[in-house]
Amino acid sequence: MKAVHTELHRSHDPQFFLVRGVVKRTTEQPERADRLLKGLKDGKHQLVEPTEFGQGPRARIHSPEYLSFLSEAWDAWTALGDAGPEMIGNVHPVRHAATYPTHIVGKLGWHTADTAAPIGPGTWAAACAATDVAVTAAQMVMDGEDAVYALCRPPGHHAYRDMAGGFCFLNNSAIAAAHLRLKHERVVILDVDVHHGNGTQGIFYARPDVYTVSIHADPVAYYPYVWGYAHERGEGAGLGANLNIPLPIGTGDDGYMQAMEIARKAIESFAPGALVIALGLDASEHDPLKGLAVTTPGFRRIGQAIAKLGLPTVFVQEGGYLSDILGANLTSVLAGFEEVR
């Protein structure tokens, strides 16, 4: 399996992470990509540089005002003269009878769901490069590759149409799915990250053409807390095109594979033409965020189950944080896929 990657991700190097009132260094560090690259090397995957697709694929998913905000945010922030080294909102309006702000501090709050998406001088460039990685992988699959892996950083599945959050700015998985829609009538996004793909769900919630499925730690006690419950099934034309499978904290391999079987049946009933895997590796038993307890052999089983769906597949990297086993888990899930396909 070929893998798409760019070193441009390094321009995004966030520092701030607020955990239960304590400021820590974020777990979404450039070193994540280094460990994932080692996993690709160990699996003997060929690396491919992305093609620049420009703003078009991003504009299919994200609003014009949001893209404008992200592209101009850092310059507006530094022009304040007394601002900090990263952009972190101090107001998050709930948008009830609200007016879109003109001041950069107001825009920052409007366009961020939480404090876990600090914007720095290179964030926009890195986020755009990540979308090019995802779209390149999708295009390669559309051109005949059976499956391609996209090493996207920063990740994307918590990003809404016009709102960043949870380390995410542009929704790489959603952008890949929208690109696949240029060829396929129906596409599925299967999110196996330990966190619910709330941004992806929000983007497609009223659409019947992209079926969003998320297997994740139960949000009753885990981020994002207010999205990801089983009763969230879509709305309007998209009613029934969203499936959430929340798992008890600490669920291991066998419980996870039971959820994969539920997902398989639902995906096959939808009869898609292509599949996007929002590949979080943070369901690992060794991940620092401690939500689920999937082993390295368990990730191989997940890869095998994905392969059995028999669909053209784009793997888009989401979570998976700094642990000694991160690269091995990537090697394992891709190897499991290749064993079947």
mmCIF file of C-alpha atoms in Angstrom:
data_model
loop_
_atom_site.group_PDB
_atom_site.id
_atom_site.type_symbol
_atom_site.label_atom_id
_atom_site.label_comp_id
_atom_site.label_asym_id
_atom_site.label_seq_id
_atom_site.Cartn_x
_atom_site.Cartn_y
_atom_site.Cartn_z
ATOM 1 C CA MET A 1 0.000 0.000 0.000
ATOM 2 C CA LYS A 2 1.304 3.443 -0.917
ATOM 3 C CA ALA A 3 1.386 6.203 1.686
ATOM 4 C CA VAL A 4 1.099 9.952 1.096
ATOM 5 C CA HIS A 5 3.104 12.273 3.340
ATOM 6 C CA THR A 6 4.608 15.761 3.455
ATOM 7 C CA GLU A 7 7.067 17.362 5.857
ATOM 8 C CA LEU A 8 5.009 20.579 5.714
ATOM 9 C CA HIS A 9 3.095 19.298 8.756
ATOM 10 C CA ARG A 10 6.008 20.446 10.943
ATOM 11 C CA SER A 11 4.991 24.093 10.629
ATOM 12 C CA HIS A 12 2.185 23.309 13.096
ATOM 13 C CA ASP A 13 3.763 22.790 16.523
ATOM 14 C CA PRO A 14 1.124 23.552 19.187
ATOM 15 C CA GLN A 15 2.092 23.892 22.834
ATOM 16 C CA PHE A 16 -1.054 24.645 24.852
ATOM 17 C CA PHE A 17 -3.356 21.892 26.122
ATOM 18 C CA LEU A 18 -5.792 22.479 28.988
ATOM 19 C CA VAL A 19 -6.558 19.270 30.928
ATOM 20 C CA ARG A 20 -8.944 19.579 33.888
ATOM 21 C CA GLY A 21 -7.712 23.073 34.621
ATOM 22 C CA VAL A 22 -4.030 22.221 34.200
ATOM 23 C CA VAL A 23 -2.019 23.572 31.254
ATOM 24 C CA LYS A 24 0.207 20.912 29.694
ATOM 25 C CA ARG A 25 2.158 20.412 26.471
ATOM 26 C CA THR A 26 -0.230 19.073 23.874
ATOM 27 C CA THR A 27 -0.010 15.434 22.819
ATOM 28 C CA GLU A 28 -0.529 16.463 19.164
ATOM 29 C CA GLN A 29 3.167 17.023 18.441
ATOM 30 C CA PRO A 30 5.234 16.776 15.218
ATOM 31 C CA GLU A 31 6.952 13.724 16.701
ATOM 32 C CA ARG A 32 3.714 11.800 16.121
ATOM 33 C CA ALA A 33 4.444 11.835 12.395
ATOM 34 C CA ASP A 34 8.000 10.618 12.953
ATOM 35 C CA ARG A 35 6.714 7.580 14.829
ATOM 36 C CA LEU A 36 4.069 6.934 12.190
ATOM 37 C CA LEU A 37 6.720 7.207 9.469
ATOM 38 C CA LYS A 38 8.749 4.554 11.243
ATOM 39 C CA GLY A 39 5.661 2.341 11.210
ATOM 40 C CA LEU A 40 5.364 2.869 7.464
ATOM 41 C CA LYS A 41 9.061 2.078 6.982
ATOM 42 C CA ASP A 42 8.732 -1.104 9.022
ATOM 43 C CA GLY A 43 5.779 -2.109 6.833
ATOM 44 C CA LYS A 44 7.792 -1.318 3.673
ATOM 45 C CA HIS A 45 5.217 1.158 2.391
ATOM 46 C CA GLN A 46 6.217 3.427 -0.483
ATOM 47 C CA LEU A 47 6.009 7.145 0.369
ATOM 48 C CA VAL A 48 4.418 9.551 -2.124
ATOM 49 C CA GLU A 49 4.475 13.367 -2.063
ATOM 50 C CA PRO A 50 1.043 15.029 -2.270
ATOM 51 C CA THR A 51 -0.293 17.025 -5.183
ATOM 52 C CA GLU A 52 -1.460 20.570 -4.441
ATOM 53 C CA PHE A 53 -5.197 20.702 -5.146
ATOM 54 C CA GLY A 54 -5.762 24.253 -3.922
ATOM 55 C CA GLN A 55 -8.805 25.573 -2.112
ATOM 56 C CA GLY A 56 -11.446 23.708 -4.137
ATOM 57 C CA PRO A 57 -11.590 20.464 -2.104
ATOM 58 C CA ARG A 58 -11.573 22.427 1.168
ATOM 59 C CA ALA A 59 -14.389 24.681 -0.047
ATOM 60 C CA ARG A 60 -16.610 21.658 -0.734
ATOM 61 C CA ILE A 61 -16.680 21.045 3.030
ATOM 62 C CA HIS A 62 -15.850 24.275 4.882
ATOM 63 C CA SER A 63 -17.617 27.630 4.811
ATOM 64 C CA PRO A 64 -16.065 30.636 3.017
ATOM 65 C CA GLU A 65 -15.931 32.716 6.202
ATOM 66 C CA TYR A 66 -14.179 29.913 8.103
ATOM 67 C CA LEU A 67 -11.540 29.398 5.422
ATOM 68 C CA SER A 68 -11.022 33.159 5.289
ATOM 69 C CA PHE A 69 -10.627 33.273 9.075
ATOM 70 C CA LEU A 70 -8.046 30.479 9.148
ATOM 71 C CA SER A 71 -5.998 31.964 6.316
ATOM 72 C CA GLU A 72 -5.878 35.459 7.871
ATOM 73 C CA ALA A 73 -6.015 34.645 11.590
ATOM 74 C CA TRP A 74 -2.333 34.738 12.506
ATOM 75 C CA ASP A 75 -1.647 38.082 10.833
ATOM 76 C CA ALA A 76 -4.683 39.631 12.517
ATOM 77 C CA TRP A 77 -3.653 38.169 15.873
ATOM 78 C CA THR A 78 -0.083 39.451 15.753
ATOM 79 C CA ALA A 79 -1.321 42.870 14.651
ATOM 80 C CA LEU A 80 -2.956 43.257 18.090
ATOM 81 C CA GLY A 81 0.513 43.893 19.506
ATOM 82 C CA ASP A 82 -0.044 42.375 22.931
ATOM 83 C CA ALA A 83 -1.181 38.863 22.000
ATOM 84 C CA GLY A 84 0.297 35.561 23.145
ATOM 85 C CA PRO A 85 2.384 33.043 21.167
ATOM 86 C CA GLU A 86 -0.676 30.987 20.194
ATOM 87 C CA MET A 87 -4.275 31.832 19.387
ATOM 88 C CA ILE A 88 -6.595 30.428 22.067
ATOM 89 C CA GLY A 89 -10.146 31.690 22.340
ATOM 90 C CA ASN A 90 -11.480 33.140 25.590
ATOM 91 C CA VAL A 91 -15.106 33.353 24.417
ATOM 92 C CA HIS A 92 -17.079 30.586 22.712
ATOM 93 C CA PRO A 93 -20.522 31.904 21.752
ATOM 94 C CA VAL A 94 -23.335 29.381 21.532
ATOM 95 C CA ARG A 95 -24.625 31.353 18.512
ATOM 96 C CA HIS A 96 -28.175 31.800 19.804
ATOM 97 C CA ALA A 97 -29.394 35.008 18.144
ATOM 98 C CA ALA A 98 -25.728 35.938 17.746
ATOM 99 C CA THR A 99 -23.978 38.236 15.286
ATOM 100 C CA TYR A 100 -20.849 37.169 13.423
ATOM 101 C CA PRO A 101 -17.995 39.190 14.956
ATOM 102 C CA THR A 102 -15.554 41.451 13.138
ATOM 103 C CA HIS A 103 -12.782 41.503 15.785
ATOM 104 C CA ILE A 104 -10.184 38.726 15.616
ATOM 105 C CA VAL A 105 -10.740 37.745 19.271
ATOM 106 C CA GLY A 106 -14.454 37.346 18.597
ATOM 107 C CA LYS A 107 -13.830 35.400 15.379
ATOM 108 C CA LEU A 108 -11.419 33.105 17.204
ATOM 109 C CA GLY A 109 -14.087 32.190 19.726
ATOM 110 C CA TRP A 110 -16.778 31.849 17.059
ATOM 111 C CA HIS A 111 -14.697 29.403 15.041
ATOM 112 C CA THR A 112 -13.342 27.199 17.871
ATOM 113 C CA ALA A 113 -15.341 24.653 19.846
ATOM 114 C CA ASP A 114 -12.794 24.386 22.671
ATOM 115 C CA THR A 115 -9.282 25.391 23.747
ATOM 116 C CA ALA A 116 -7.658 22.289 22.229
ATOM 117 C CA ALA A 117 -6.997 23.783 18.789
ATOM 118 C CA PRO A 118 -4.384 26.520 19.348
ATOM 119 C CA ILE A 119 -3.433 28.355 16.158
ATOM 120 C CA GLY A 120 0.204 29.251 15.532
ATOM 121 C CA PRO A 121 2.108 30.920 12.686
ATOM 122 C CA GLY A 122 2.281 27.733 10.602
ATOM 123 C CA THR A 123 -1.074 26.155 11.406
ATOM 124 C CA TRP A 124 -2.878 27.231 8.218
ATOM 125 C CA ALA A 125 -0.061 25.987 5.981
ATOM 126 C CA ALA A 126 0.099 22.630 7.765
ATOM 127 C CA ALA A 127 -3.675 22.172 7.732
ATOM 128 C CA CYS A 128 -3.820 22.917 3.981
ATOM 129 C CA ALA A 129 -0.973 20.467 3.353
ATOM 130 C CA ALA A 130 -2.885 17.796 5.286
ATOM 131 C CA THR A 131 -5.922 18.244 3.043
ATOM 132 C CA ASP A 132 -3.680 17.859 -0.009
ATOM 133 C CA VAL A 133 -2.357 14.607 1.480
ATOM 134 C CA ALA A 134 -5.913 13.315 1.964
ATOM 135 C CA VAL A 135 -7.137 14.375 -1.481
ATOM 136 C CA THR A 136 -4.048 12.935 -3.166
ATOM 137 C CA ALA A 137 -4.761 9.579 -1.516
ATOM 138 C CA ALA A 138 -8.414 9.766 -2.580
ATOM 139 C CA GLN A 139 -7.440 10.618 -6.157
ATOM 140 C CA MET A 140 -4.995 7.694 -6.265
ATOM 141 C CA VAL A 141 -7.808 5.357 -5.231
ATOM 142 C CA MET A 142 -10.118 6.900 -7.814
ATOM 143 C CA ASP A 143 -7.378 6.299 -10.405
ATOM 144 C CA GLY A 144 -7.201 2.584 -9.583
ATOM 145 C CA GLU A 145 -5.234 1.959 -6.402
ATOM 146 C CA ASP A 146 -7.021 -0.535 -4.154
ATOM 147 C CA ALA A 147 -6.106 1.377 -0.988
ATOM 148 C CA VAL A 148 -3.873 4.318 -0.019
ATOM 149 C CA TYR A 149 -2.832 5.651 3.393
ATOM 150 C CA ALA A 150 -2.738 9.431 4.051
ATOM 151 C CA LEU A 151 -0.473 10.579 6.893
ATOM 152 C CA CYS A 152 -2.428 13.719 7.763
ATOM 153 C CA ARG A 153 -1.268 16.078 10.468
ATOM 154 C CA PRO A 154 -2.930 18.037 11.997
ATOM 155 C CA PRO A 155 -5.840 15.592 12.196
ATOM 156 C CA GLY A 156 -9.341 16.619 11.193
ATOM 157 C CA HIS A 157 -12.349 14.648 12.425
ATOM 158 C CA HIS A 158 -13.331 17.117 15.193
ATOM 159 C CA ALA A 159 -13.473 20.031 12.707
ATOM 160 C CA TYR A 160 -16.956 21.148 11.691
ATOM 161 C CA ARG A 161 -17.923 23.073 8.591
ATOM 162 C CA ASP A 162 -16.954 26.334 10.307
ATOM 163 C CA MET A 163 -15.371 25.395 13.621
ATOM 164 C CA ALA A 164 -12.059 23.945 14.849
ATOM 165 C CA GLY A 165 -11.683 21.818 17.963
ATOM 166 C CA GLY A 166 -9.886 18.859 19.496
ATOM 167 C CA PHE A 167 -6.541 19.406 17.664
ATOM 168 C CA CYS A 168 -8.423 19.667 14.310
ATOM 169 C CA PHE A 169 -8.828 22.557 11.855
ATOM 170 C CA LEU A 170 -9.786 21.165 8.430
ATOM 171 C CA ASN A 171 -11.679 17.890 8.208
ATOM 172 C CA ASN A 172 -9.348 15.712 6.128
ATOM 173 C CA SER A 173 -11.619 12.645 6.179
ATOM 174 C CA ALA A 174 -14.659 14.654 5.101
ATOM 175 C CA ILE A 175 -12.661 16.354 2.350
ATOM 176 C CA ALA A 176 -11.438 12.957 1.096
ATOM 177 C CA ALA A 177 -15.010 11.630 1.094
ATOM 178 C CA ALA A 178 -16.294 14.647 -0.832
ATOM 179 C CA HIS A 179 -13.548 14.106 -3.415
ATOM 180 C CA LEU A 180 -14.514 10.442 -3.759
ATOM 181 C CA ARG A 181 -18.093 11.589 -4.355
ATOM 182 C CA LEU A 182 -16.955 13.002 -7.682
ATOM 183 C CA LYS A 183 -16.831 9.378 -8.844
ATOM 184 C CA HIS A 184 -19.033 7.415 -6.425
ATOM 185 C CA GLU A 185 -22.727 7.963 -5.706
ATOM 186 C CA ARG A 186 -22.398 6.858 -2.083
ATOM 187 C CA VAL A 187 -19.369 6.929 0.234
ATOM 188 C CA VAL A 188 -18.890 5.706 3.809
ATOM 189 C CA ILE A 189 -16.643 7.228 6.464
ATOM 190 C CA LEU A 190 -15.803 4.673 9.173
ATOM 191 C CA ASP A 191 -14.152 6.404 12.127
ATOM 192 C CA VAL A 192 -12.129 4.085 14.382
ATOM 193 C CA ASP A 193 -10.548 6.843 16.484
ATOM 194 C CA VAL A 194 -11.053 6.541 20.254
ATOM 195 C CA HIS A 195 -12.928 9.862 20.137
ATOM 196 C CA HIS A 196 -16.231 10.383 18.386
ATOM 197 C CA GLY A 197 -15.885 12.023 14.967
ATOM 198 C CA ASN A 198 -18.211 14.860 15.905
ATOM 199 C CA GLY A 199 -17.072 17.273 13.208
ATOM 200 C CA THR A 200 -17.532 14.667 10.495
ATOM 201 C CA GLN A 201 -20.959 13.793 11.875
ATOM 202 C CA GLY A 202 -21.949 17.454 11.886
ATOM 203 C CA ILE A 203 -20.815 18.063 8.319
ATOM 204 C CA PHE A 204 -22.832 15.182 6.860
ATOM 205 C CA TYR A 205 -25.691 15.015 9.379
ATOM 206 C CA ALA A 206 -28.391 16.051 6.896
ATOM 207 C CA ARG A 207 -26.903 14.327 3.833
ATOM 208 C CA PRO A 208 -27.948 10.885 2.575
ATOM 209 C CA ASP A 209 -24.972 10.322 0.256
ATOM 210 C CA VAL A 210 -22.200 9.994 2.869
ATOM 211 C CA TYR A 211 -22.828 7.471 5.638
ATOM 212 C CA THR A 212 -20.867 8.324 8.793
ATOM 213 C CA VAL A 213 -20.061 5.525 11.244
ATOM 214 C CA SER A 214 -18.050 6.105 14.431
ATOM 215 C CA ILE A 215 -16.776 3.542 16.959
ATOM 216 C CA HIS A 216 -15.476 5.341 20.030
ATOM 217 C CA ALA A 217 -15.230 5.547 23.811
ATOM 218 C CA ASP A 218 -18.579 6.415 25.400
ATOM 219 C CA PRO A 219 -18.875 10.232 25.504
ATOM 220 C CA VAL A 220 -20.721 10.062 28.805
ATOM 221 C CA ALA A 221 -17.230 10.200 30.371
ATOM 222 C CA TYR A 222 -14.939 11.051 27.459
ATOM 223 C CA TYR A 223 -14.286 13.812 24.914
ATOM 224 C CA PRO A 224 -16.279 15.263 23.167
ATOM 225 C CA TYR A 225 -18.890 14.628 25.920
ATOM 226 C CA VAL A 226 -21.862 16.261 24.141
ATOM 227 C CA TRP A 227 -21.792 14.369 20.809
ATOM 228 C CA GLY A 228 -21.415 10.713 19.902
ATOM 229 C CA TYR A 229 -24.435 9.038 21.464
ATOM 230 C CA ALA A 230 -26.235 6.123 19.855
ATOM 231 C CA HIS A 231 -29.494 8.005 19.343
ATOM 232 C CA GLU A 232 -27.802 10.528 17.000
ATOM 233 C CA ARG A 233 -28.893 9.146 13.618
ATOM 234 C CA GLY A 234 -28.913 12.153 11.279
ATOM 235 C CA GLU A 235 -31.680 14.551 10.326
ATOM 236 C CA GLY A 236 -33.791 15.478 7.328
ATOM 237 C CA ALA A 237 -32.604 13.708 4.203
ATOM 238 C CA GLY A 238 -29.710 12.297 6.231
ATOM 239 C CA LEU A 239 -31.857 10.585 8.859
ATOM 240 C CA GLY A 240 -30.486 7.067 9.254
ATOM 241 C CA ALA A 241 -27.166 7.898 7.555
ATOM 242 C CA ASN A 242 -25.259 8.324 10.829
ATOM 243 C CA LEU A 243 -24.348 5.470 13.166
ATOM 244 C CA ASN A 244 -22.598 5.889 16.503
ATOM 245 C CA ILE A 245 -21.287 2.862 18.398
ATOM 246 C CA PRO A 246 -20.086 4.075 21.821
ATOM 247 C CA LEU A 247 -18.047 1.558 23.837
ATOM 248 C CA PRO A 248 -17.451 1.373 27.603
ATOM 249 C CA ILE A 249 -14.164 2.920 28.724
ATOM 250 C CA GLY A 250 -11.445 0.267 28.676
ATOM 251 C CA THR A 251 -13.039 -1.980 26.027
ATOM 252 C CA GLY A 252 -10.463 -4.368 24.556
ATOM 253 C CA ASP A 253 -10.028 -6.349 21.344
ATOM 254 C CA ASP A 254 -13.053 -8.651 21.486
ATOM 255 C CA GLY A 255 -15.509 -5.901 22.395
ATOM 256 C CA TYR A 256 -14.092 -3.720 19.661
ATOM 257 C CA MET A 257 -14.461 -6.455 17.059
ATOM 258 C CA GLN A 258 -18.109 -6.891 18.043
ATOM 259 C CA ALA A 259 -18.589 -3.202 17.226
ATOM 260 C CA MET A 260 -16.801 -3.708 13.910
ATOM 261 C CA GLU A 261 -19.299 -6.433 13.041
ATOM 262 C CA ILE A 262 -22.189 -4.044 13.696
ATOM 263 C CA ALA A 263 -20.484 -1.478 11.491
ATOM 264 C CA ARG A 264 -19.902 -4.058 8.739
ATOM 265 C CA LYS A 265 -23.577 -4.953 8.483
ATOM 266 C CA ALA A 266 -24.612 -1.302 8.365
ATOM 267 C CA ILE A 267 -22.019 -0.404 5.730
ATOM 268 C CA GLU A 268 -22.953 -3.322 3.494
ATOM 269 C CA SER A 269 -26.615 -2.314 3.689
ATOM 270 C CA PHE A 270 -25.692 1.178 2.494
ATOM 271 C CA ALA A 271 -23.850 -0.309 -0.535
ATOM 272 C CA PRO A 272 -21.213 2.428 -0.963
ATOM 273 C CA GLY A 273 -18.796 2.727 -3.853
ATOM 274 C CA ALA A 274 -15.814 3.698 -1.683
ATOM 275 C CA LEU A 275 -14.692 3.833 1.940
ATOM 276 C CA VAL A 276 -12.783 6.390 4.016
ATOM 277 C CA ILE A 277 -11.252 5.116 7.242
ATOM 278 C CA ALA A 278 -10.718 7.869 9.804
ATOM 279 C CA LEU A 279 -7.778 5.986 11.288
ATOM 280 C CA GLY A 280 -7.281 6.898 14.897
ATOM 281 C CA LEU A 281 -4.719 4.719 16.645
ATOM 282 C CA ASP A 282 -5.565 6.187 20.049
ATOM 283 C CA ALA A 283 -7.839 3.242 20.913
ATOM 284 C CA SER A 284 -4.547 1.581 21.899
ATOM 285 C CA GLU A 285 -4.064 0.199 25.389
ATOM 286 C CA HIS A 286 -0.846 2.261 25.523
ATOM 287 C CA ASP A 287 -2.208 5.594 24.263
ATOM 288 C CA PRO A 288 -1.728 8.431 26.791
ATOM 289 C CA LEU A 289 -5.395 9.475 26.508
ATOM 290 C CA LYS A 290 -6.534 6.086 27.936
ATOM 291 C CA GLY A 291 -9.985 5.529 26.457
ATOM 292 C CA LEU A 292 -9.990 1.975 25.100
ATOM 293 C CA ALA A 293 -7.564 -0.942 25.341
ATOM 294 C CA VAL A 294 -6.954 -2.350 21.850
ATOM 295 C CA THR A 295 -3.708 -4.333 21.545
ATOM 296 C CA THR A 296 -1.290 -4.292 18.624
ATOM 297 C CA PRO A 297 -2.639 -7.678 17.390
ATOM 298 C CA GLY A 298 -6.100 -6.173 17.829
ATOM 299 C CA PHE A 299 -5.255 -3.461 15.303
ATOM 300 C CA ARG A 300 -4.325 -6.194 12.849
ATOM 301 C CA ARG A 301 -7.797 -7.670 13.340
ATOM 302 C CA ILE A 302 -9.311 -4.243 12.688
ATOM 303 C CA GLY A 303 -7.349 -3.991 9.443
ATOM 304 C CA GLN A 304 -8.537 -7.435 8.397
ATOM 305 C CA ALA A 305 -12.163 -6.513 9.093
ATOM 306 C CA ILE A 306 -11.838 -3.325 7.030
ATOM 307 C CA ALA A 307 -10.362 -5.282 4.120
ATOM 308 C CA LYS A 308 -13.250 -7.754 4.139
ATOM 309 C CA LEU A 309 -15.610 -4.917 3.202
ATOM 310 C CA GLY A 310 -14.047 -5.189 -0.252
ATOM 311 C CA LEU A 311 -14.207 -1.470 -1.058
ATOM 312 C CA PRO A 312 -11.716 0.997 -2.542
ATOM 313 C CA THR A 313 -10.295 2.421 0.676
ATOM 314 C CA VAL A 314 -8.608 5.647 1.774
ATOM 315 C CA PHE A 315 -6.986 5.528 5.215
ATOM 316 C CA VAL A 316 -6.814 9.056 6.682
ATOM 317 C CA GLN A 317 -4.702 9.437 9.825
ATOM 318 C CA GLU A 318 -6.563 10.949 12.761
ATOM 319 C CA GLY A 319 -5.486 10.458 16.403
ATOM 320 C CA GLY A 320 -2.836 8.298 17.984
ATOM 321 C CA TYR A 321 -0.473 10.028 20.358
ATOM 322 C CA LEU A 322 3.012 9.644 21.758
ATOM 323 C CA SER A 323 3.616 6.085 22.876
ATOM 324 C CA ASP A 324 6.373 3.603 22.076
ATOM 325 C CA ILE A 325 3.827 1.393 20.304
ATOM 326 C CA LEU A 326 2.332 4.027 17.935
ATOM 327 C CA GLY A 327 4.339 3.053 14.849
ATOM 328 C CA ALA A 328 3.841 -0.654 15.473
ATOM 329 C CA ASN A 329 0.075 -0.164 15.664
ATOM 330 C CA LEU A 330 0.068 1.539 12.270
ATOM 331 C CA THR A 331 2.181 -1.256 10.799
ATOM 332 C CA SER A 332 -0.232 -3.768 12.298
ATOM 333 C CA VAL A 333 -3.499 -2.308 10.981
ATOM 334 C CA LEU A 334 -2.148 -1.859 7.454
ATOM 335 C CA ALA A 335 -0.607 -5.343 7.487
ATOM 336 C CA GLY A 336 -3.953 -6.816 8.564
ATOM 337 C CA PHE A 337 -5.630 -5.073 5.654
ATOM 338 C CA GLU A 338 -3.041 -6.330 3.169
ATOM 339 C CA GLU A 339 -3.264 -9.903 4.440
ATOM 340 C CA VAL A 340 -6.886 -10.058 3.311
ATOM 341 C CA ARG A 341 -6.602 -7.927 0.160
#
